[in-house]
Every structure is written in structure tokens, then in C-alpha cells.
mmCIF file of C-alpha atoms in Angstrom:
data_model
loop_
_atom_site.group_PDB
_atom_site.id
_atom_site.type_symbol
_atom_site.label_atom_id
_atom_site.label_comp_id
_atom_site.label_asym_id
_atom_site.label_seq_id
_atom_site.Cartn_x
_atom_site.Cartn_y
_atom_site.Cartn_z
ATOM 1 C CA MET A 27 -3.129 6.046 30.887
ATOM 2 C CA GLN A 28 -1.592 4.825 27.631
ATOM 3 C CA LYS A 29 -0.535 7.080 24.797
ATOM 4 C CA TYR A 30 -3.234 8.342 22.489
ATOM 5 C CA TYR A 31 -3.539 10.279 19.260
ATOM 6 C CA VAL A 32 -5.580 13.391 18.465
ATOM 7 C CA CYS A 33 -6.422 15.462 15.410
ATOM 8 C CA PRO A 34 -4.264 18.621 15.171
ATOM 9 C CA GLU A 35 -7.351 20.613 14.134
ATOM 10 C CA CYS A 36 -10.238 19.547 16.420
ATOM 11 C CA GLN A 37 -8.243 17.682 19.113
ATOM 12 C CA GLY A 38 -10.675 14.759 18.714
ATOM 13 C CA HIS A 39 -9.408 11.363 19.851
ATOM 14 C CA LEU A 40 -8.349 9.157 16.943
ATOM 15 C CA MET A 41 -7.864 5.904 18.877
ATOM 16 C CA VAL A 42 -10.574 3.348 19.413
ATOM 17 C CA GLY A 43 -9.496 0.140 21.094
ATOM 18 C CA ASP A 44 -6.002 -0.683 19.919
ATOM 19 C CA TYR A 45 -5.983 1.283 16.662
ATOM 20 C CA ILE A 46 -5.751 4.797 15.260
ATOM 21 C CA ILE A 47 -8.763 5.298 13.002
ATOM 22 C CA LEU A 48 -8.474 7.667 10.051
ATOM 23 C CA SER A 49 -10.722 8.435 7.128
ATOM 24 C CA ALA A 50 -8.927 7.974 3.816
ATOM 25 C CA LYS A 51 -9.369 8.562 0.099
ATOM 26 C CA ASN A 52 -7.523 6.617 -2.587
ATOM 27 C CA ARG A 53 -6.332 7.679 -6.031
ATOM 28 C CA GLN A 54 -9.743 6.809 -7.537
ATOM 29 C CA ASP A 55 -11.492 9.135 -5.021
ATOM 30 C CA LYS A 56 -12.994 6.147 -3.169
ATOM 31 C CA ARG A 57 -13.290 6.641 0.579
ATOM 32 C CA GLY A 58 -12.660 4.200 3.387
ATOM 33 C CA LEU A 59 -11.448 3.859 6.948
ATOM 34 C CA LEU A 60 -7.925 2.767 7.814
ATOM 35 C CA LEU A 61 -7.008 1.359 11.206
ATOM 36 C CA LEU A 62 -3.321 1.967 11.919
ATOM 37 C CA HIS A 63 -1.204 0.384 14.631
ATOM 38 C CA PRO A 64 -0.289 3.075 17.214
ATOM 39 C CA GLU A 65 3.264 1.848 17.853
ATOM 40 C CA ILE A 66 5.706 4.075 16.001
ATOM 41 C CA GLY A 67 7.557 1.934 13.480
ATOM 42 C CA ASN A 68 4.820 -0.714 13.271
ATOM 43 C CA TYR A 69 3.286 -0.354 9.823
ATOM 44 C CA SER A 70 0.472 -2.887 10.143
ATOM 45 C CA SER A 71 -3.005 -1.681 9.251
ATOM 46 C CA ILE A 72 -6.539 -2.935 8.701
ATOM 47 C CA LYS A 73 -8.975 -1.866 6.008
ATOM 48 C CA HIS A 74 -12.090 -3.200 4.336
ATOM 49 C CA PRO A 75 -11.189 -5.386 1.320
ATOM 50 C CA SER A 76 -13.228 -3.140 -0.991
ATOM 51 C CA PHE A 77 -11.023 -0.108 -0.212
ATOM 52 C CA LYS A 78 -8.187 -0.691 -2.655
ATOM 53 C CA PHE A 79 -4.797 0.862 -3.274
ATOM 54 C CA THR A 80 -1.401 -0.436 -4.345
ATOM 55 C CA ALA A 81 2.147 0.241 -3.206
ATOM 56 C CA GLY A 82 3.233 3.679 -4.349
ATOM 57 C CA ASP A 83 -0.280 5.147 -4.425
ATOM 58 C CA PRO A 84 -0.805 8.398 -2.512
ATOM 59 C CA ILE A 85 -3.578 8.191 0.081
ATOM 60 C CA ASP A 86 -5.311 11.281 1.445
ATOM 61 C CA PHE A 87 -5.916 11.092 5.205
ATOM 62 C CA TYR A 88 -8.631 12.976 7.104
ATOM 63 C CA CYS A 89 -9.806 13.240 10.683
ATOM 64 C CA PRO A 90 -12.878 10.981 10.932
ATOM 65 C CA MET A 91 -14.629 13.570 13.129
ATOM 66 C CA CYS A 92 -13.991 17.000 11.608
ATOM 67 C CA GLN A 93 -12.769 15.825 8.163
ATOM 68 C CA HIS A 94 -9.664 18.036 8.453
ATOM 69 C CA TYR A 95 -7.112 17.084 5.780
ATOM 70 C CA LEU A 96 -4.137 15.806 7.781
ATOM 71 C CA GLN A 97 -1.432 16.794 5.280
ATOM 72 C CA SER A 98 1.757 18.096 6.882
ATOM 73 C CA ARG A 99 2.730 21.703 6.262
ATOM 74 C CA PHE A 100 6.333 20.536 5.675
ATOM 75 C CA ASP A 101 5.776 18.019 2.893
ATOM 76 C CA LYS A 102 2.706 17.096 0.849
ATOM 77 C CA ASN A 103 3.546 13.389 1.226
ATOM 78 C CA LEU A 104 3.484 13.404 5.027
ATOM 79 C CA VAL A 105 0.463 13.077 7.305
ATOM 80 C CA HIS A 106 0.386 14.900 10.664
ATOM 81 C CA VAL A 107 -1.280 13.787 13.908
ATOM 82 C CA ILE A 108 -0.519 14.533 17.562
ATOM 83 C CA MET A 109 0.507 11.847 20.044
ATOM 84 C CA ILE A 110 0.107 12.391 23.789
ATOM 85 C CA ASP A 111 2.046 9.973 25.980
ATOM 86 C CA LYS A 112 1.242 8.601 29.431
ATOM 87 C CA ASP A 113 2.985 11.625 31.024
ATOM 88 C CA ARG A 114 0.803 13.988 28.941
ATOM 89 C CA LYS A 115 3.758 15.094 26.816
ATOM 90 C CA GLU A 116 2.734 16.023 23.267
ATOM 91 C CA TYR A 117 4.574 14.968 20.135
ATOM 92 C CA ASP A 118 3.918 15.774 16.511
ATOM 93 C CA VAL A 119 3.926 12.528 14.549
ATOM 94 C CA TYR A 120 4.422 12.555 10.791
ATOM 95 C CA PHE A 121 4.108 9.508 8.554
ATOM 96 C CA SER A 122 4.148 8.893 4.826
ATOM 97 C CA ARG A 123 0.887 8.973 2.893
ATOM 98 C CA ILE A 124 2.429 6.865 0.137
ATOM 99 C CA ALA A 125 1.138 3.283 0.367
ATOM 100 C CA GLY A 126 3.952 0.907 1.286
ATOM 101 C CA GLU A 127 6.405 3.664 2.193
ATOM 102 C CA LYS A 128 7.702 3.207 5.743
ATOM 103 C CA SER A 129 8.613 6.616 7.146
ATOM 104 C CA THR A 130 7.570 7.934 10.561
ATOM 105 C CA TYR A 131 8.913 10.885 12.543
ATOM 106 C CA GLN A 132 8.236 11.774 16.172
ATOM 107 C CA VAL A 133 8.907 15.435 16.938
ATOM 108 C CA ALA A 134 8.879 17.279 20.284
ATOM 109 C CA GLY A 135 8.624 21.029 19.768
ATOM 110 C CA ASP A 136 11.155 21.674 17.023
ATOM 111 C CA LYS A 137 13.406 18.693 17.789
ATOM 112 C CA THR A 138 13.133 15.375 15.960
ATOM 113 C CA VAL A 139 12.983 12.664 18.631
ATOM 114 C CA SER A 140 12.979 9.686 16.289
ATOM 115 C CA ALA A 141 12.871 8.804 12.616
ATOM 116 C CA THR A 142 11.850 5.223 11.861
ATOM 117 C CA GLY A 143 11.194 3.124 8.819
ATOM 118 C CA GLU A 144 13.324 1.963 5.932
ATOM 119 C CA HIS A 145 12.279 4.965 3.814
ATOM 120 C CA SER A 146 12.743 7.679 6.463
ATOM 121 C CA HIS A 147 15.786 9.041 4.587
ATOM 122 C CA ARG A 148 13.449 10.367 1.865
ATOM 123 C CA TYR A 149 12.188 13.316 3.901
ATOM 124 C CA THR A 150 15.180 15.573 4.457
ATOM 125 C CA TYR A 151 13.304 18.236 6.449
ATOM 126 C CA PHE A 152 13.840 16.139 9.574
ATOM 127 C CA LYS A 153 17.615 16.022 8.955
ATOM 128 C CA ILE A 154 18.087 19.785 8.762
ATOM 129 C CA PRO A 155 19.780 21.235 11.874
ATOM 130 C CA GLU A 156 17.191 22.537 14.338
ATOM 131 C CA GLU A 157 18.508 26.116 14.246
ATOM 132 C CA LEU A 158 17.856 26.307 10.480
ATOM 133 C CA LYS A 159 14.330 24.855 10.466
ATOM 134 C CA LYS A 160 12.801 28.168 11.532
ATOM 135 C CA TYR A 161 13.702 29.587 8.121
ATOM 136 C CA LEU A 162 11.626 26.891 6.411
ATOM 137 C CA GLN A 163 8.406 27.473 8.373
ATOM 138 C CA LYS A 164 5.467 28.401 6.170
#
């Protein structure tokens, strides 16, 4: 079994074939589907040419099944999904909702496992010592 991704709300599977499929809404309130590469640190994606956005635009991401807004509780510019690996270990995965911004974080429990992407320094929550993060929980 390969790794797969699920919605944190409904636990619905977000992968079809080789891509994570998410519903999205751009700055002009137009909706579309985005297919994201499942490898952490690979920022390639596929979308229909009519679904437009430019670098720097915020994109709202939703579960395509339950329409849950996937915004992180830590930062309004991060999206949250759950990754389950081949050993059935769960990780919280956070990535930037800002088009063109390359920031992804893989978290196990309350420990950051990896931070990837050239813009990952922008989200300082994941650099705070683990023993202090509990004071920031909402």
C-alpha cells in the first residue's frame, strides 16, 4: 500500500490515480479542481486552463467530498490534510495556499518531521520549540 491523503473532517480519500484532488476557489470566487503531486516538496499541479490565478494569489481549498474548508487552525495561509503512509502512520501535512509559494510541513503528533520548500521559513509556528506549542493551540 502506498501513502494516501484524507480529509481531516470526513476522512474521505483525496487521491485518485497519482494525484491529490482538491476543490479550490480563486480570488474572483471561481471554482475549479486542482490535482496536486503527492510527493512532499514536489509542487507540480494540474488544473483546467479556465481556472485562473497568478503567483501571490490566495486560493481557498476544500475537500471535494464534504466541502470542508481545509484552512489550518495555526495559520490562515496554510492548508491542512492528513497523510497516511504505507505503515499506516498518520501525519498532518500543511502547505501554503498562496499560489507560487513553496512551503510544506509534515508533522507527526506535535513534532515537525520535515519542512520543505524555498518559502518554508515564512511560517514560524513550525520553528517554535515543541514544549511551547501547546500554549499556542486554539
